[in-house]
Coordinates of N, CA, C and O in Angstrom, one line a residue:
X1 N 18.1 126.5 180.5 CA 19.1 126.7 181.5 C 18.4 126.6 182.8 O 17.2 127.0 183.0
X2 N 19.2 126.2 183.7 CA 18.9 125.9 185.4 C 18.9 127.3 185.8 O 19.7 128.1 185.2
X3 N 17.8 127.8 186.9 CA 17.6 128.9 187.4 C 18.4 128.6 188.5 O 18.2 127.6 189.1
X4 N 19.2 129.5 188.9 CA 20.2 129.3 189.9 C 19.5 130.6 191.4 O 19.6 131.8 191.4
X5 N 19.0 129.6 192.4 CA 18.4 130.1 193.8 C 19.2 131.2 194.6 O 19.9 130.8 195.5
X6 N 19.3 132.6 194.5 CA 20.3 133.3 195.4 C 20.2 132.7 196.7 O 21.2 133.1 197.4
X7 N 19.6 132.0 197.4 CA 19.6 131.6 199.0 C 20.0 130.1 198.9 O 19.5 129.2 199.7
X8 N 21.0 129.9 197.9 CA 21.6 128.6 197.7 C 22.1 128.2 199.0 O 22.5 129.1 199.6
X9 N 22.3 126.6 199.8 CA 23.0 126.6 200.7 C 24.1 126.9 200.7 O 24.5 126.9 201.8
X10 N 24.8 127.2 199.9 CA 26.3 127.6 199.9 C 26.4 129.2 200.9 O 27.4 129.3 201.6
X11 N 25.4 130.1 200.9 CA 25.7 131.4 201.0 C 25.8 131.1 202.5 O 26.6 132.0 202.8
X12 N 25.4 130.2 203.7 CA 26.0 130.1 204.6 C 27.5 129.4 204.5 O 28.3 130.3 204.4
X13 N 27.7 128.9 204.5 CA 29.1 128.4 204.1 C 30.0 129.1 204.1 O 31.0 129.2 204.8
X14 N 29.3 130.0 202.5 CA 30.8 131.0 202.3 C 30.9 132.2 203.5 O 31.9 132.7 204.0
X15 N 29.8 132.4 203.7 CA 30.1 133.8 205.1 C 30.3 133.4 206.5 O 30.5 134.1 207.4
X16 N 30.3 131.8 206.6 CA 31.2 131.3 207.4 C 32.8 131.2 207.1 O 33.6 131.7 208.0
X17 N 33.0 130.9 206.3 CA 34.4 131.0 205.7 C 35.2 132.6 205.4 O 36.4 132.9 205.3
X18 N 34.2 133.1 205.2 CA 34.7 134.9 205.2 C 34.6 135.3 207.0 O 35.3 136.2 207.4
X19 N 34.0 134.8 207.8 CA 34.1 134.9 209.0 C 35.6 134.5 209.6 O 36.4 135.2 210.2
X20 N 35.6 133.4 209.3 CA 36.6 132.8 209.8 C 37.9 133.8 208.8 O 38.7 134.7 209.2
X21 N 37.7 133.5 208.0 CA 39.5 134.3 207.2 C 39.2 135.6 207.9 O 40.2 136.3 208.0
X22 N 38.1 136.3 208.3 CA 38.3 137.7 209.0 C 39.0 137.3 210.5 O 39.8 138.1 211.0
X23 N 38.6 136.4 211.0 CA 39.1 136.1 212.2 C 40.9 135.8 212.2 O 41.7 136.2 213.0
X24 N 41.2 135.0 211.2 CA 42.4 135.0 210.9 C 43.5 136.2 210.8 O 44.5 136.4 211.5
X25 N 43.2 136.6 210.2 CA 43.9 138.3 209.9 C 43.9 138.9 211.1 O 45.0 139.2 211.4
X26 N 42.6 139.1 212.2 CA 42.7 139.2 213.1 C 43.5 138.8 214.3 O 43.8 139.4 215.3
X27 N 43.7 137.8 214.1 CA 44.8 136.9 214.7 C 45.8 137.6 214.4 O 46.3 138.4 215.2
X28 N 46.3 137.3 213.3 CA 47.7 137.9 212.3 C 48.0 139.5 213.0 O 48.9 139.9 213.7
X29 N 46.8 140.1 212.6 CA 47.1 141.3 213.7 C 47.6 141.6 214.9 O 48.3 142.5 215.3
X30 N 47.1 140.7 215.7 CA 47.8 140.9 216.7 C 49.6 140.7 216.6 O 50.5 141.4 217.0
X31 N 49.6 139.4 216.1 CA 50.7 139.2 216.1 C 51.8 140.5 215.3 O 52.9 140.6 215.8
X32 N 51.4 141.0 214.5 CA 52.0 142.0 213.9 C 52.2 143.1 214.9 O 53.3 143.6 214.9
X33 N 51.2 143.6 215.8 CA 50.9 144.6 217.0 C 52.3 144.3 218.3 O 53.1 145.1 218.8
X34 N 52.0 142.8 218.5 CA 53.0 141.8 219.1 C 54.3 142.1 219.4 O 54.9 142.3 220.5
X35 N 54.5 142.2 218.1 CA 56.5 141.7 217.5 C 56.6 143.1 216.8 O 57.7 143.4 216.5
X36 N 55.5 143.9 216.3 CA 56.0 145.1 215.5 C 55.3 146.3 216.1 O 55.7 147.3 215.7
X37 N 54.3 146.3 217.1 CA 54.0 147.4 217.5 C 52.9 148.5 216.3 O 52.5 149.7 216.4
X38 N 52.9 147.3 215.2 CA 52.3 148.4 214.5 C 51.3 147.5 213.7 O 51.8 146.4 213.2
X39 N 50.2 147.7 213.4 CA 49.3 147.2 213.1 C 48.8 147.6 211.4 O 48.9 148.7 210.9
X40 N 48.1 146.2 210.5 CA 47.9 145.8 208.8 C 47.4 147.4 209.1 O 47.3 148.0 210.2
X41 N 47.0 147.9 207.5 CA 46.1 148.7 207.5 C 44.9 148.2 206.7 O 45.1 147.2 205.9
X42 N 43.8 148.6 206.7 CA 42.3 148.1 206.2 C 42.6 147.5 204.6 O 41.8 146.5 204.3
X43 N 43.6 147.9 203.7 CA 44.2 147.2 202.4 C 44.2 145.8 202.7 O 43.8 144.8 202.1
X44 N 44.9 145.9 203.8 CA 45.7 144.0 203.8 C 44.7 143.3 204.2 O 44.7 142.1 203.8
X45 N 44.0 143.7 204.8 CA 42.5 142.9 205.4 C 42.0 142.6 204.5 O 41.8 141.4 204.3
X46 N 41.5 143.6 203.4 CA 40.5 143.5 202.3 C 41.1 142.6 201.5 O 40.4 141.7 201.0
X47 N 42.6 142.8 201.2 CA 43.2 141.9 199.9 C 43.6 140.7 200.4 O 44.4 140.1 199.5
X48 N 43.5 140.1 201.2 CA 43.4 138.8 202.2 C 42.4 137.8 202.2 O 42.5 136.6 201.9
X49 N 40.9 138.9 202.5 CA 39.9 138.1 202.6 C 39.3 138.0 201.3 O 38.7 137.0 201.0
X50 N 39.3 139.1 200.4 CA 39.1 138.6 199.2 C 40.0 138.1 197.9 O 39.7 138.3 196.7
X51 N 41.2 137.4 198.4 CA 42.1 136.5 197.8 C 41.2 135.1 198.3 O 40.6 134.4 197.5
X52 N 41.2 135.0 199.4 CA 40.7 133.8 199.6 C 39.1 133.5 199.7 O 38.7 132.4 200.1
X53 N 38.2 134.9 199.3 CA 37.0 134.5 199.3 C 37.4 133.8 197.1 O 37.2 132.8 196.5
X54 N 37.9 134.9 196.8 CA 38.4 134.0 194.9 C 39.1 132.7 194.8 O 39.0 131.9 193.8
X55 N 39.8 132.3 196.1 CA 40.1 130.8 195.9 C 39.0 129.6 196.2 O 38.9 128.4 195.8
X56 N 38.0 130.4 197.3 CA 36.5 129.5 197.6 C 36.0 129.1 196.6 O 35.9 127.9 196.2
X57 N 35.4 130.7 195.7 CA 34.8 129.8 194.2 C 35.5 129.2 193.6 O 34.9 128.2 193.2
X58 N 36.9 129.4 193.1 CA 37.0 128.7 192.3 C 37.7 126.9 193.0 O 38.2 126.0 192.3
X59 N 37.5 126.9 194.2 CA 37.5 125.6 194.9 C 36.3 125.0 194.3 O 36.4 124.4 193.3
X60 N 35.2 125.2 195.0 CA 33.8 125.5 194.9 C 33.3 125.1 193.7 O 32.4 124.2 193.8
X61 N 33.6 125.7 192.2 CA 33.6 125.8 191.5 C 34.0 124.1 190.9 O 33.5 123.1 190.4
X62 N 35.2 124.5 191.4 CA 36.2 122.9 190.9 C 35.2 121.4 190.9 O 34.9 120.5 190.2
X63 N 35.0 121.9 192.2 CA 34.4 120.4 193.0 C 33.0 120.2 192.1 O 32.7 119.1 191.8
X64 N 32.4 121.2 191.6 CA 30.8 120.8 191.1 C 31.4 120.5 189.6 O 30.6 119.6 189.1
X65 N 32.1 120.7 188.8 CA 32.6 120.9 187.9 C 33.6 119.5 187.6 O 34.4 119.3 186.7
X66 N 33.3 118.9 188.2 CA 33.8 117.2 188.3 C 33.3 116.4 187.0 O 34.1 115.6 186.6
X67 N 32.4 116.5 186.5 CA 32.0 115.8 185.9 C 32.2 116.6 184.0 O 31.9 115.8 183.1
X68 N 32.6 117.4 183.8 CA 32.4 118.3 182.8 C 34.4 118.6 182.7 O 34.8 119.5 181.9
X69 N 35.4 117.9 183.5 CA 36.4 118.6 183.3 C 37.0 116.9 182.1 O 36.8 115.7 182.2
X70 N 37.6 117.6 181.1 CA 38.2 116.7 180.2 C 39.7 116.4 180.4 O 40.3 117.0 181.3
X71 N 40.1 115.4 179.5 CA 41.5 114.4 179.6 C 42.4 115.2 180.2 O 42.9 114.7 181.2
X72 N 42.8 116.8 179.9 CA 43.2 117.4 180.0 C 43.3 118.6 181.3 O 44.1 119.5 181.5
X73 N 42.3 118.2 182.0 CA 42.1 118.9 183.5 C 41.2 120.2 183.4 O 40.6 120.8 184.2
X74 N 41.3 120.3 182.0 CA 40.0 121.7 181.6 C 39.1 121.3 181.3 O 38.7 120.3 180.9
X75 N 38.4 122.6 181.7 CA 36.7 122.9 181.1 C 36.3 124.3 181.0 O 36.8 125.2 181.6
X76 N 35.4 124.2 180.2 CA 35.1 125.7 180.2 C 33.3 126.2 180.7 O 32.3 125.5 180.6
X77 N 33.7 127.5 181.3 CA 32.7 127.9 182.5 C 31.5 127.9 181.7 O 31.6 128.0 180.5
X78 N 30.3 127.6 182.4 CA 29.2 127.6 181.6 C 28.1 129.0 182.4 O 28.4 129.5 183.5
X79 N 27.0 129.6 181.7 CA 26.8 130.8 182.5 C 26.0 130.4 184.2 O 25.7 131.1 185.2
X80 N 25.9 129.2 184.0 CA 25.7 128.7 186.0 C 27.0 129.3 186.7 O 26.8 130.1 187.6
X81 N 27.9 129.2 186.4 CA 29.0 129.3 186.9 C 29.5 130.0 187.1 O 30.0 130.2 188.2
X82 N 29.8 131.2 185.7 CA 29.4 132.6 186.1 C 28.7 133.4 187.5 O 29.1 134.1 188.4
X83 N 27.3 132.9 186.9 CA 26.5 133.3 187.7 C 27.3 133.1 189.4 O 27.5 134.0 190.1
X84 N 27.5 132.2 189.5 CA 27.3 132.2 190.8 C 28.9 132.6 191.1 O 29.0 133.0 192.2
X85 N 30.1 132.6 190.4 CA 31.0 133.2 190.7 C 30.7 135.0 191.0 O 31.1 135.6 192.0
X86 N 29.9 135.6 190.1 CA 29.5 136.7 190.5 C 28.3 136.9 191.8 O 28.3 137.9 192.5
X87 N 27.3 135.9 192.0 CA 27.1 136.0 193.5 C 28.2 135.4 194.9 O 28.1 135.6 196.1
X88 N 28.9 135.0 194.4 CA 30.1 134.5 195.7 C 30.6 136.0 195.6 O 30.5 136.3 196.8
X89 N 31.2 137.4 194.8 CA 31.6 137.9 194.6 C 30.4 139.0 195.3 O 30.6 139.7 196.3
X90 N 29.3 139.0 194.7 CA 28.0 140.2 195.5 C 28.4 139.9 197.0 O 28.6 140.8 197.8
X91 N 28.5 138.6 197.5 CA 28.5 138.5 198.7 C 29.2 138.8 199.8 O 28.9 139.1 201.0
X92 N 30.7 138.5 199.0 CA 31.9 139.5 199.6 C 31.9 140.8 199.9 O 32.4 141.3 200.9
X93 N 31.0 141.6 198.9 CA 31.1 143.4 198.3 C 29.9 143.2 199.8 O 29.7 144.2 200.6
X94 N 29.1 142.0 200.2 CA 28.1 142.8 201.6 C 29.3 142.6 202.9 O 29.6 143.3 203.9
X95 N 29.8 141.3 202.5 CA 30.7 141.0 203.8 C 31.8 141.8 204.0 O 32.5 141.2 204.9
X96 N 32.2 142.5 203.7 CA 33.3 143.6 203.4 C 32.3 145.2 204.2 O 32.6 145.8 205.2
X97 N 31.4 145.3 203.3 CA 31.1 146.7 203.9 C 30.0 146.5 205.1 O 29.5 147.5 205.7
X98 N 29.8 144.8 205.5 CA 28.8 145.3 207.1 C 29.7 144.6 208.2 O 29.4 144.7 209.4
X99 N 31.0 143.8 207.5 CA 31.7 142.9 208.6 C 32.9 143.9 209.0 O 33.2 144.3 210.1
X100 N 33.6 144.0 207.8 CA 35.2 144.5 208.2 C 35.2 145.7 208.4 O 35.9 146.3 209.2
X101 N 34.0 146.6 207.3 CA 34.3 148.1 207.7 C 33.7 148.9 209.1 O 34.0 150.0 209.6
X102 N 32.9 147.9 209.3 CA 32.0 148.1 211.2 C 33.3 147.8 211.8 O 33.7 148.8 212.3
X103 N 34.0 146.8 211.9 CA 34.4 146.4 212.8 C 36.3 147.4 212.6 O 37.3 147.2 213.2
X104 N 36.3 148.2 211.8 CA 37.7 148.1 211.6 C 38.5 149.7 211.9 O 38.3 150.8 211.2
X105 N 39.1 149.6 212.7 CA 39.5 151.3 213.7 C 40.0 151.7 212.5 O 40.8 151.2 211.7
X106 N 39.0 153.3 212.3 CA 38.7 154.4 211.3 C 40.9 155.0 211.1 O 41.4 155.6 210.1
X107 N 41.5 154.5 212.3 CA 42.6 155.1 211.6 C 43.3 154.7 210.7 O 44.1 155.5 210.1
X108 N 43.3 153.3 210.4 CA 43.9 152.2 209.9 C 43.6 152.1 208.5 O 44.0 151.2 207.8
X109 N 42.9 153.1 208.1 CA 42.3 153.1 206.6 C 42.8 153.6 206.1 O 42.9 154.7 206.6
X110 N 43.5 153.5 205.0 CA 44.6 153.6 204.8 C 44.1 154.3 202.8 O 44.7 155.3 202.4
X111 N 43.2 153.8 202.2 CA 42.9 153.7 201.1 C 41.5 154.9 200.4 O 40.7 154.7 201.3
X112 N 41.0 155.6 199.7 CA 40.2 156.2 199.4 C 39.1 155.2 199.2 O 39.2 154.0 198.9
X113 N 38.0 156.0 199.7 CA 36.5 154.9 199.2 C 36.7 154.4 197.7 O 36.8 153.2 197.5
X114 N 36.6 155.4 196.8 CA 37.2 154.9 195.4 C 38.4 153.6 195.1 O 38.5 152.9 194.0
X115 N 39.0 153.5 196.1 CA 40.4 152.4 195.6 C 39.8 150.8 196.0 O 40.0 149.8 195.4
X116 N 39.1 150.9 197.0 CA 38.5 149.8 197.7 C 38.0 148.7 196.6 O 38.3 147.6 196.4
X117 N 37.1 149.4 195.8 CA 36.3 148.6 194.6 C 37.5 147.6 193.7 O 37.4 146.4 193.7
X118 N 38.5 148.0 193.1 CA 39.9 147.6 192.7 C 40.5 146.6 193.3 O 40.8 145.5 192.7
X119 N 40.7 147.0 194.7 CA 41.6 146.2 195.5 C 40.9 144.6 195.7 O 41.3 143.4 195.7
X120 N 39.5 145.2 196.0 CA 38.4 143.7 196.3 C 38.6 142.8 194.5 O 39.0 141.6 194.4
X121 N 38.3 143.6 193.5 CA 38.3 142.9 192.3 C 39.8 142.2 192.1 O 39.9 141.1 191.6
X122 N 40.7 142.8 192.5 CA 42.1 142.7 192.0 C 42.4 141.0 193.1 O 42.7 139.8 192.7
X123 N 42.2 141.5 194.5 CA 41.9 140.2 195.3 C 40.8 138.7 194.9 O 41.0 137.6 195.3
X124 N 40.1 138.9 194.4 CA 39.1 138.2 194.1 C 39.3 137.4 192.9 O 39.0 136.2 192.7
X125 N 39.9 138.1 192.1 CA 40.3 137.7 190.6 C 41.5 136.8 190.4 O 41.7 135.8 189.8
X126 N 42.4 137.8 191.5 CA 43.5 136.7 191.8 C 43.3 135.3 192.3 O 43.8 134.3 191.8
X127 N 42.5 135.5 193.3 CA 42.3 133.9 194.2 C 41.7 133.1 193.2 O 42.1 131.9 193.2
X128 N 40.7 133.6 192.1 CA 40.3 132.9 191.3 C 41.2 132.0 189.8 O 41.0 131.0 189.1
X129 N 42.4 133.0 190.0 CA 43.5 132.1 189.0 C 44.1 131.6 189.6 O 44.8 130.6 189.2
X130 N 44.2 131.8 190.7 CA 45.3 131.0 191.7 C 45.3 129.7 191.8 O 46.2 129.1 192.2
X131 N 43.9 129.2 191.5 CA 43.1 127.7 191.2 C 42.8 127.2 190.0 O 43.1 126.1 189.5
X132 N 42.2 128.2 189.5 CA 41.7 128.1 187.5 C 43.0 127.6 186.9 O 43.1 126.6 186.1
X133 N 44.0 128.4 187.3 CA 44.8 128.3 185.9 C 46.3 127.6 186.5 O 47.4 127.9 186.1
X134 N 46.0 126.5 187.4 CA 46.9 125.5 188.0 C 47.3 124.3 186.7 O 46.5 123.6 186.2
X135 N 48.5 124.5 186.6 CA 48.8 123.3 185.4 C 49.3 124.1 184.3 O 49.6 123.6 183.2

């Protein structure tokens, strides 16, 4: 089996793309502040950016996986794939606790430290069927 590099080029990429969907939301916020006067709480941020950090890999995923998909539009994950679904996923868990929770007004938190772990999995997992399991 291929030893898979944690300092793969992809890891800029994806925390460019977690940058950006943070900036988005951000955006959204305002607009919400805007027209409602009342601003997401730290839930919607987290289940936002890790919805669509789960649609990256399994974009991501898709694209390398070109060659291995049959008549049928399937294939099945091999442990490269894994793997690196679970470092796209490590990477979120750093981009989450040094990007959004620095940057994000303590009143707005809306969730127990305990619930957070869930919410990121539950987002992540989703974005990942959201793509996987098309058709």
């Amino acid at each position: 089996m291929k030893k898979v590099d944690h300092e793969q080029p992809q890891a800029p990429r994806f925390t460019e793309f977690l940058t950006k969907q943070f900036d988005i939301f951000q955006q959204k916020q305002q607009v919400f502040i805007e027209y409602l006067n009342v601003p997401q709480p730290l839930s919607a941020c987290i289940q936002e950016i890790a919805h669509a950090a789960g649609m990256f890999a399994a974009m991501d995923l898709l694209a390398k996986a070109q060659d291995r998909i049959d008549t049928n539009g399937t294939f099945t994950l091999n442990d490269e794939d894994t793997h690196e679904i679970d470092l796209l996923h490590d990477r979120l868990l750093d981009f989450i606790s040094k990007q959004v929770f620095a940057s994000f007004d303590e009143r707005l938190i809306d969730l127990r430290p305990d619930e957070y772990g869930d919410l990121i999995e539950d987002g992540y997992n989703g974005g990942l069927e959201a793509i996987l399991n098309q058709g």
